[in-house]
Short mmCIF file of C-alpha atoms and ligand atoms in Angstrom, two decimals:
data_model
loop_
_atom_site.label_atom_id
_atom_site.label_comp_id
_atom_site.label_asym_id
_atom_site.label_seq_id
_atom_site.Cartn_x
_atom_site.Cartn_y
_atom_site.Cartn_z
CA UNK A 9 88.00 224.58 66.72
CA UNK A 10 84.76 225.44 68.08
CA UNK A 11 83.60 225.40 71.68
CA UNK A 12 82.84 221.80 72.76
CA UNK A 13 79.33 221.05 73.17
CA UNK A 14 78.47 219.30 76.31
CA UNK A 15 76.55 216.15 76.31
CA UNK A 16 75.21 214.89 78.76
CA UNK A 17 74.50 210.99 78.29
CA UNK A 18 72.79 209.00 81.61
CA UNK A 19 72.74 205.11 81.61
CA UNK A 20 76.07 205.86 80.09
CA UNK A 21 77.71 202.19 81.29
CA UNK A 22 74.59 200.07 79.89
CA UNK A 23 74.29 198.46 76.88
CA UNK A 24 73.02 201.65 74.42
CA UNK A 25 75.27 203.76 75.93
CA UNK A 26 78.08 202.11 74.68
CA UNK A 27 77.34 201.79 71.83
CA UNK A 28 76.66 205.30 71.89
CA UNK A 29 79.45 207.53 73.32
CA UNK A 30 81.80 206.36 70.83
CA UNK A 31 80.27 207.57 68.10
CA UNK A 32 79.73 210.72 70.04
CA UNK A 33 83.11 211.12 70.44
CA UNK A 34 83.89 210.01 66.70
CA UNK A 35 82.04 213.02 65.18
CA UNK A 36 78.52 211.36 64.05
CA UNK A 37 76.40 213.22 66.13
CA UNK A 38 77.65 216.91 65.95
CA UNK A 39 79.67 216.48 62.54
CA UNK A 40 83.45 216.58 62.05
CA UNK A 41 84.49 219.62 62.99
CA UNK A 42 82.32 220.17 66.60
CA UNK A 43 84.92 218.87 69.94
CA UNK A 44 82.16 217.45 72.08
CA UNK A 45 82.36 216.98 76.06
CA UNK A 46 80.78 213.92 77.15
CA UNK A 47 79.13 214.15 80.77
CA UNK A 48 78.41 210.35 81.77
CA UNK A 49 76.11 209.89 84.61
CA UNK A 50 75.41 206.20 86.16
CA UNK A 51 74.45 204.78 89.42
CA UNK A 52 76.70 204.35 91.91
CA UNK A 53 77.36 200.68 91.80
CA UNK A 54 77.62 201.24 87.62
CA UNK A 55 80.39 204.05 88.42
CA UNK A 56 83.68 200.82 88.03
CA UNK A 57 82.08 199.72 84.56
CA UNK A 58 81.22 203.67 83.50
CA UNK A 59 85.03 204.07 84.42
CA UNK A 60 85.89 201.26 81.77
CA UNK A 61 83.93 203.16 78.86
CA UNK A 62 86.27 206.34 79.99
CA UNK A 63 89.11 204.45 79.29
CA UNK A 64 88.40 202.93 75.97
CA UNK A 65 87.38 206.60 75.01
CA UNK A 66 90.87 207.72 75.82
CA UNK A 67 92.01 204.60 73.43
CA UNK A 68 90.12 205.66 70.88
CA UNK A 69 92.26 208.40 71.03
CA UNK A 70 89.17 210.74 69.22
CA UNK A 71 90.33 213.92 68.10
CA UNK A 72 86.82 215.77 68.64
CA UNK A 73 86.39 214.03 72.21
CA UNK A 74 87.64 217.42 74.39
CA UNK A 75 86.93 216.13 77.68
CA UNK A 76 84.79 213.61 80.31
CA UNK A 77 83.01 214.00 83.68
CA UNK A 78 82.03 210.55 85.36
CA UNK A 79 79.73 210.99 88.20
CA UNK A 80 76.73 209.78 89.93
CA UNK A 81 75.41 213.01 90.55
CA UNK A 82 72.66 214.44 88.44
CA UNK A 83 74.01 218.14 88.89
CA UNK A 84 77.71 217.73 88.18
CA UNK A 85 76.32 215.61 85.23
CA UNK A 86 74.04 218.44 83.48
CA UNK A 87 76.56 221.21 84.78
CA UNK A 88 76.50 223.46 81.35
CA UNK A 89 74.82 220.35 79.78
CA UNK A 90 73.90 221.33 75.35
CA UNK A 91 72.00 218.31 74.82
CA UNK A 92 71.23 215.96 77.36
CA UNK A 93 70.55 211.97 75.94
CA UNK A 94 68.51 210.48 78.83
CA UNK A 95 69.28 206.62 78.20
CA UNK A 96 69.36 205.30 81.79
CA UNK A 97 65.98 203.90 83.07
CA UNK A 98 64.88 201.03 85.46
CA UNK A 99 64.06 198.05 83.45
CA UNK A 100 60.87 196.35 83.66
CA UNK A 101 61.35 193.24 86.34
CA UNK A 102 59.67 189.60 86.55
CA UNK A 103 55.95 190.52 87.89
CA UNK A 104 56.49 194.50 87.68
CA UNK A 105 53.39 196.11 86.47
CA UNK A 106 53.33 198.58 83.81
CA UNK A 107 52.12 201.29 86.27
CA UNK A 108 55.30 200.26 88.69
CA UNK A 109 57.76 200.76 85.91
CA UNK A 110 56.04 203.90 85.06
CA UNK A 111 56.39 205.09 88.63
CA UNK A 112 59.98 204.22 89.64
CA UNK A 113 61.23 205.83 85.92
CA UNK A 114 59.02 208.72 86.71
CA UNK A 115 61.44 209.38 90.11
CA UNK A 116 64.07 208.87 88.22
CA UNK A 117 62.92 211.65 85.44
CA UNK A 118 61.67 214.06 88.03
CA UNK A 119 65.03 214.29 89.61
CA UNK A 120 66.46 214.48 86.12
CA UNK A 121 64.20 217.02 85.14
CA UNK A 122 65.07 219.35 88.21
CA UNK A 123 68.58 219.00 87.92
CA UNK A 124 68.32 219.97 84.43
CA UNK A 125 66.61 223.25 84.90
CA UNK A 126 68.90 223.79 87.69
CA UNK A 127 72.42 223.47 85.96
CA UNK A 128 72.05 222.80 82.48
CA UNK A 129 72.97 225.80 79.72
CA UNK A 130 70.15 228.03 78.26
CA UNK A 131 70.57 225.97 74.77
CA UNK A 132 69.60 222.77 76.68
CA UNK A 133 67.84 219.98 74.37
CA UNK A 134 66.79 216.67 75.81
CA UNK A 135 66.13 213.39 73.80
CA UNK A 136 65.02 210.97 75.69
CA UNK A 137 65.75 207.07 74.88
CA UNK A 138 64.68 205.42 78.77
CA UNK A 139 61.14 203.53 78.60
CA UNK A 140 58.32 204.54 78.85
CA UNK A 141 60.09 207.14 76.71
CA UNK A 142 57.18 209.61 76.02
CA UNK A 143 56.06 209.58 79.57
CA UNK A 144 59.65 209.65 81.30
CA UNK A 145 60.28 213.06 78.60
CA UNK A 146 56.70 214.44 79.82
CA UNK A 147 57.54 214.03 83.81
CA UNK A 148 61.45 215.90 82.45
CA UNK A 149 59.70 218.51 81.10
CA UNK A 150 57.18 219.54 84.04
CA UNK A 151 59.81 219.35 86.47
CA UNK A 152 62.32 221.33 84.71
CA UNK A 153 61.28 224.64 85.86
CA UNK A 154 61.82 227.49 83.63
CA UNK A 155 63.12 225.18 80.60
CA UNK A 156 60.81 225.50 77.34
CA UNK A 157 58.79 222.75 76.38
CA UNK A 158 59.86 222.33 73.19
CA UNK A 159 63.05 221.66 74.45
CA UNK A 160 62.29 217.60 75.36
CA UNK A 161 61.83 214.93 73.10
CA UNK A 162 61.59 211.40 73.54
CA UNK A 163 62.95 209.16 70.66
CA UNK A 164 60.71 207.40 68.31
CA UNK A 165 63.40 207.54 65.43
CA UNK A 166 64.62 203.72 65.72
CA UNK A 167 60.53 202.71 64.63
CA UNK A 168 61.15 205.01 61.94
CA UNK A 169 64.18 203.06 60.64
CA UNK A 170 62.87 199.91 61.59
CA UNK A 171 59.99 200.53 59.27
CA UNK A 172 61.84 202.47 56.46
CA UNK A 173 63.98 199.22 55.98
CA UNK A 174 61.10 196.65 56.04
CA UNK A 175 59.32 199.20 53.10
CA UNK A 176 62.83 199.10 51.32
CA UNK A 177 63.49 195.08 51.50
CA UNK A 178 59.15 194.92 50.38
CA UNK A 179 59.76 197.51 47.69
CA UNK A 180 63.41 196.41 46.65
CA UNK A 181 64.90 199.49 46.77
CA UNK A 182 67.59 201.01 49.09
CA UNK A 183 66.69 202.55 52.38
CA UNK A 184 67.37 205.61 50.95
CA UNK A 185 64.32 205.44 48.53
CA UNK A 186 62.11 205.62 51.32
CA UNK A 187 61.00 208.99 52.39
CA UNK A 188 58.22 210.97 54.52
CA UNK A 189 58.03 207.79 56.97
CA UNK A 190 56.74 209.42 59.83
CA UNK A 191 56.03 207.47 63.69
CA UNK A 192 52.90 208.74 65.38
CA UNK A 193 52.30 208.26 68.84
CA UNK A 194 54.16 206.69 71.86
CA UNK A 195 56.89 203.96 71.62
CA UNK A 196 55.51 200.96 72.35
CA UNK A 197 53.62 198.86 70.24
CA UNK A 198 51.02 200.83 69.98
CA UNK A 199 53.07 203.37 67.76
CA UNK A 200 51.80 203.94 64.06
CA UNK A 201 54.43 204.12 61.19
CA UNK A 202 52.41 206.30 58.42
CA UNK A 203 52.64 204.67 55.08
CA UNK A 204 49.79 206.60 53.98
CA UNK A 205 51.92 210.03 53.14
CA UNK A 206 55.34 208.11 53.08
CA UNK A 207 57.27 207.85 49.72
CA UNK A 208 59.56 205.76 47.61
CA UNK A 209 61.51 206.98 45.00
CA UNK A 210 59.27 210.31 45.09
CA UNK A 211 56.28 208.53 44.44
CA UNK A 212 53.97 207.79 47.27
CA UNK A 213 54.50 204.41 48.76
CA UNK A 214 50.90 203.42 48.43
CA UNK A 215 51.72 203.49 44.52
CA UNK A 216 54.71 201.17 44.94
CA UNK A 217 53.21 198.68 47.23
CA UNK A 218 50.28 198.39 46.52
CA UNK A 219 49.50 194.80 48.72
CA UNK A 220 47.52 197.49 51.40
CA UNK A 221 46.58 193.80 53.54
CA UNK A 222 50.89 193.37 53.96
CA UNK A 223 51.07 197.26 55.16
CA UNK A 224 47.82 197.24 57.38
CA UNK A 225 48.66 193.60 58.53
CA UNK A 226 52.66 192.18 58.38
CA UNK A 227 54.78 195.12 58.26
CA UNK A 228 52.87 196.87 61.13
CA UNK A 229 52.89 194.16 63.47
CA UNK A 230 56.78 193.47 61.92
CA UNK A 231 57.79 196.87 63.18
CA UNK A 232 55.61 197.20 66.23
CA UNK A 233 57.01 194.23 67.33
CA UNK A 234 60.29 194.21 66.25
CA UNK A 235 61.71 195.29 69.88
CA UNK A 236 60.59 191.66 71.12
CA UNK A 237 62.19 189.76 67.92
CA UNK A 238 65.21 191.16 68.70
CA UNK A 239 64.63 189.97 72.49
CA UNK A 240 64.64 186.69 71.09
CA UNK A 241 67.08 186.14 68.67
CA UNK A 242 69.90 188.43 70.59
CA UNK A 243 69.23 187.35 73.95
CA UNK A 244 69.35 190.93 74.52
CA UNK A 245 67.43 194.37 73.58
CA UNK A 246 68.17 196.80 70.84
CA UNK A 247 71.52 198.28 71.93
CA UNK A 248 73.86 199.37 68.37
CA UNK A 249 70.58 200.60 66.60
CA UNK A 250 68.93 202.48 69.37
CA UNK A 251 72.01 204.41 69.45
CA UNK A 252 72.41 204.67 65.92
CA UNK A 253 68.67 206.44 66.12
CA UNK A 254 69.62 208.51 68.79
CA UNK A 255 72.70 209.89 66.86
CA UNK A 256 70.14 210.19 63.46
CA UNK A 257 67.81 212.22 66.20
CA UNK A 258 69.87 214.83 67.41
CA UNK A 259 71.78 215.07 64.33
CA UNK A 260 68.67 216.35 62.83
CA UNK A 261 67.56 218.41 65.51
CA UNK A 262 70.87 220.10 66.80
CA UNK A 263 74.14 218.75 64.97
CA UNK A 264 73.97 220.62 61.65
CA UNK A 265 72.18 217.88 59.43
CA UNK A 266 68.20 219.53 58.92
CA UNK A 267 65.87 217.43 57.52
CA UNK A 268 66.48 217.39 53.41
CA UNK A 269 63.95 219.80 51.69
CA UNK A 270 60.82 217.79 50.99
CA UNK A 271 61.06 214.80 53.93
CA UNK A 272 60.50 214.70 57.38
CA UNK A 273 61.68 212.73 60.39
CA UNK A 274 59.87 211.22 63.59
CA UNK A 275 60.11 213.01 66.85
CA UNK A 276 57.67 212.46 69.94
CA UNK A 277 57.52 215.91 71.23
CA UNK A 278 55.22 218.41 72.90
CA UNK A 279 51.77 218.17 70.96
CA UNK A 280 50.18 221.48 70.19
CA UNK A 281 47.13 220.30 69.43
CA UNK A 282 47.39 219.55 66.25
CA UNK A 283 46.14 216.00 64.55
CA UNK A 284 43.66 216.31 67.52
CA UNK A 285 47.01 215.13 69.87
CA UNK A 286 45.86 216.43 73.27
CA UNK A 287 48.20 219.47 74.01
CA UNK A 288 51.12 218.65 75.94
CA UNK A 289 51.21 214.85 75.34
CA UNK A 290 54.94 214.09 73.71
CA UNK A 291 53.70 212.09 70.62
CA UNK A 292 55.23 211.20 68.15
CA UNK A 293 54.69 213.78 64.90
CA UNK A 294 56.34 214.11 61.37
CA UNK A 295 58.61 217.15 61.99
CA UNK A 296 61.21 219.14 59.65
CA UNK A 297 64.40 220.27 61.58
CA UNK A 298 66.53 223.16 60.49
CA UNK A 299 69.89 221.10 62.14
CA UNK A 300 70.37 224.03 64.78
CA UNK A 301 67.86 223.08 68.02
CA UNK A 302 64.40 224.27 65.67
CA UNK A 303 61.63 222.02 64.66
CA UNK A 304 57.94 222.30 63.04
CA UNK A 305 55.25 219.44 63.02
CA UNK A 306 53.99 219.40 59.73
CA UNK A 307 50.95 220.10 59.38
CA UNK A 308 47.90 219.29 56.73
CA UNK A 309 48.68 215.53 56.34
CA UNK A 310 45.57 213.50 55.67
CA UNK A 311 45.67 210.13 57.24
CA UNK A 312 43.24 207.40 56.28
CA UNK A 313 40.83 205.93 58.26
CA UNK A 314 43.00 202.94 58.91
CA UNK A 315 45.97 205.61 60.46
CA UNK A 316 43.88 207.63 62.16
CA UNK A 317 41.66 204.93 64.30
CA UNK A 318 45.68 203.16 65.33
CA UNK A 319 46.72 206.76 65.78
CA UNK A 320 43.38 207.06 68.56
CA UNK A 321 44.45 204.13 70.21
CA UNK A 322 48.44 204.81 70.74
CA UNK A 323 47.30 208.60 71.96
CA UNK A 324 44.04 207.16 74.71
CA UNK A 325 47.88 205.15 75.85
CA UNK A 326 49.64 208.15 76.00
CA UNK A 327 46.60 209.69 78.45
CA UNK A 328 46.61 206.61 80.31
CA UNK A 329 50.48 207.31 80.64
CA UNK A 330 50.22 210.58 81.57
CA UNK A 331 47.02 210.02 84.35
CA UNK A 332 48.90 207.46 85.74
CA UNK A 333 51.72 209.68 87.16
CA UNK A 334 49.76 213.05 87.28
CA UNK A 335 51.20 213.60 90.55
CA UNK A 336 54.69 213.29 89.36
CA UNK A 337 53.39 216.59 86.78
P1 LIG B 3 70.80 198.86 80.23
O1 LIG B 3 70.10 198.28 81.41
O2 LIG B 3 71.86 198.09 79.53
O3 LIG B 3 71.45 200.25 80.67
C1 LIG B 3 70.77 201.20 81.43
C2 LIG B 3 71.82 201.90 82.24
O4 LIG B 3 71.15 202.95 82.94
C3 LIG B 3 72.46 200.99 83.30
O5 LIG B 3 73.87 201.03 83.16
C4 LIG B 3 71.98 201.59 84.62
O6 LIG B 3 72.96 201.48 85.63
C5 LIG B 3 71.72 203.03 84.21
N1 LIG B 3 70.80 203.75 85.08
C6 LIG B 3 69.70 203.28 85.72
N2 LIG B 3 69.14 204.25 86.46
C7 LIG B 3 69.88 205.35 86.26
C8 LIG B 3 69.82 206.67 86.77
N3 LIG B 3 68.87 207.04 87.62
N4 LIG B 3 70.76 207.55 86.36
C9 LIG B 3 71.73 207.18 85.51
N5 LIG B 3 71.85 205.94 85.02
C10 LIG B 3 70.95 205.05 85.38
O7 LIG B 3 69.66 199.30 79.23
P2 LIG B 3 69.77 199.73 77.70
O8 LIG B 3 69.63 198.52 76.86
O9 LIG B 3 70.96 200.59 77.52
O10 LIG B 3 68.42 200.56 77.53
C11 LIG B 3 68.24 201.80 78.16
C12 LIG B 3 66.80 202.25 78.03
O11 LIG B 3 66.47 202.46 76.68
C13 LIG B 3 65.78 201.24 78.57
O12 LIG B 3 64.80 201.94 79.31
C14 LIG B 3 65.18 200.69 77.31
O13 LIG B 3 63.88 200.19 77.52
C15 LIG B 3 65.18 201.90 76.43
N6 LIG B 3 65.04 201.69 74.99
C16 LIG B 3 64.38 202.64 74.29
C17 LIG B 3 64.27 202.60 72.92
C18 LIG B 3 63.57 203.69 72.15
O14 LIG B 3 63.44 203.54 70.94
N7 LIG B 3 63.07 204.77 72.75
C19 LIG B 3 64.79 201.46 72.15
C20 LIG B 3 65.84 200.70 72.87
C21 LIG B 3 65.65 200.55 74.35
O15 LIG B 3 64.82 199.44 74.57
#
């Protein structure tokens, strides 16, 4: 057996992080034959409950699941930390403003950030899952000192399956038919799922449905708003298929599953300009991964006027985003 990887998963108690470690644990993330080390952070009140996820961990009795740290403390958390999954945010309270929630995650993130780049291995990647995702990744990144860029992501993957299976039930085809699909911009509902270059069955979409009022109209408000349906009908926010994203992001990136030849996946990470992204936003792109921590925006994709004018309006949010906690950067 390999050396465990650690992972470093914060917000570990709520409601996406159990449905997350488990599948950690089970081998989904890293593949079979890669023992993982799960580093849980929580608050300190969340500690009891993060305690009862330990245990039914040790009852799942995982083969691959080499060891745990529980602890409230950012540094014993990212001690040696692979791939950190930053899950745990403050939610967004009766009467909070935007720019509130933006400010008491961005405390949280600049502490995370520095404890990162103070104790977390040279390999370190960071996905970040913890509204405003984009934002909280950007304030990681410019507070983890001497820690690539690159290296932090924030996770725009679950729009990209939320949109791939509205295409699939429109086209009547199987997920798996849908290709390309890529997210641009921030994740909120502002974000742009590109049907323009995505394809079904090889072909491009726009061939299979052709009904351009449904893809400019329904499915984009469907999947833009699909966070708030499932509000309503659950009670409760996306918990199972956040984490399921999270597991399809990393695996991509750094558990030995690249991107098949020919597609691409959705990643909000570090622009470099290209698109006319304003460097250093984290926005969503179309990247390929290679499966072992590398990825490339792909570049030369022509988006109609339709993509690019949404694509304008989720980046000025992004800039808004990032102005309103410039002093946290
Ligand atoms: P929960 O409230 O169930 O869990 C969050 C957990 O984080 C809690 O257990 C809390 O104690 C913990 N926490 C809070 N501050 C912390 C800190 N400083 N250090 C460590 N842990 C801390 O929320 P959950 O439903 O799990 O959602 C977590 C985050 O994911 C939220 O910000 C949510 O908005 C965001 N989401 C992001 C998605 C994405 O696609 N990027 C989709 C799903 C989800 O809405």
């Amino acid at each position: 057996m390999s050396t465990p990887v650690r992972v470093a998963v914060t917000g570990a108690a709520g409601q996406i992080g159990y449905a997350l470690v488990f599948r950690i644990a089970s081998g989904q993330m890293f593949g079979p034959d890669t023992p993982v080390h799960l580093q849980l952070l929580e608050i300190t009140p969340a500690l009891d409950a993060l305690q009862g996820v330990a245990m039914e961990l040790e009852d799942g009795a995982f083969p691959l699941l080499a060891g745990m740290t529980l602890t409230d403390d950012a540094a014993e958390a990212f001690d040696g930390t692979n791939v950190a999954c930053l899950v745990g945010a403050k939610p967004r309270g009766p009467g909070m403003e935007r720019a509130d929630l933006l400010k008491d995650n961005g405390a949280i993130f600049t502490g995370q950030g520095r404890a990162l780049a103070d104790n977390a291995a040279d390999d370190l990647k960071v996905a970040v899952v913890g509204n405003p995702a984009n934002t909280n990744a950007l304030i990681a990144a410019a507070n983890a000192e001497g820690v690539p860029t690159e290296r932090f992501s924030a996770m725009v993957r679950l729009d990209e399956n939320r949109a791939k299976s509205q295409l699939a039930n429109k086209a009547g085809v199987s997920v798996a038919e849908v290709t390309n699909l890529a997210v641009w911009g921030n994740h909120s509902p502002t974000m742009v799922p590109d049907f323009d270059n995505a394809r079904i069955g090889g072909q491009p979409l726009t061939d299979v449905i052709e009904d351009r009022g449904w893809l400019e109209g329904e499915f984009l408000s469907t999947v833009q708003q699909r966070g708030k349906a499932i509000i309503d009908a659950r009670g409760a926010s996306s918990a199972a298929s956040a984490a399921n994203a999270l597991i399809d992001h990393v695996a991509n990136w750094c558990g030995g599953k690249p991107t098949p030849e020919g597609d691409w996946v959705s990643m909000a990470v570090p622009s470099d300009g290209s698109y006319g992204v304003p460097e250093g936003l984290i926005c969503g792109f179309p990247v390929t991964t290679d499966g072992a921590g590398a990825y490339r925006i792909v570049e030369g994709l022509e988006l109609s006027g339709f993509t690019q004018a949404k694509l304008g309006s989720t980046v000025a949010e992004l800039e808004e985003e990032r102005d309103a906690v410039s002093d946290m950067l």
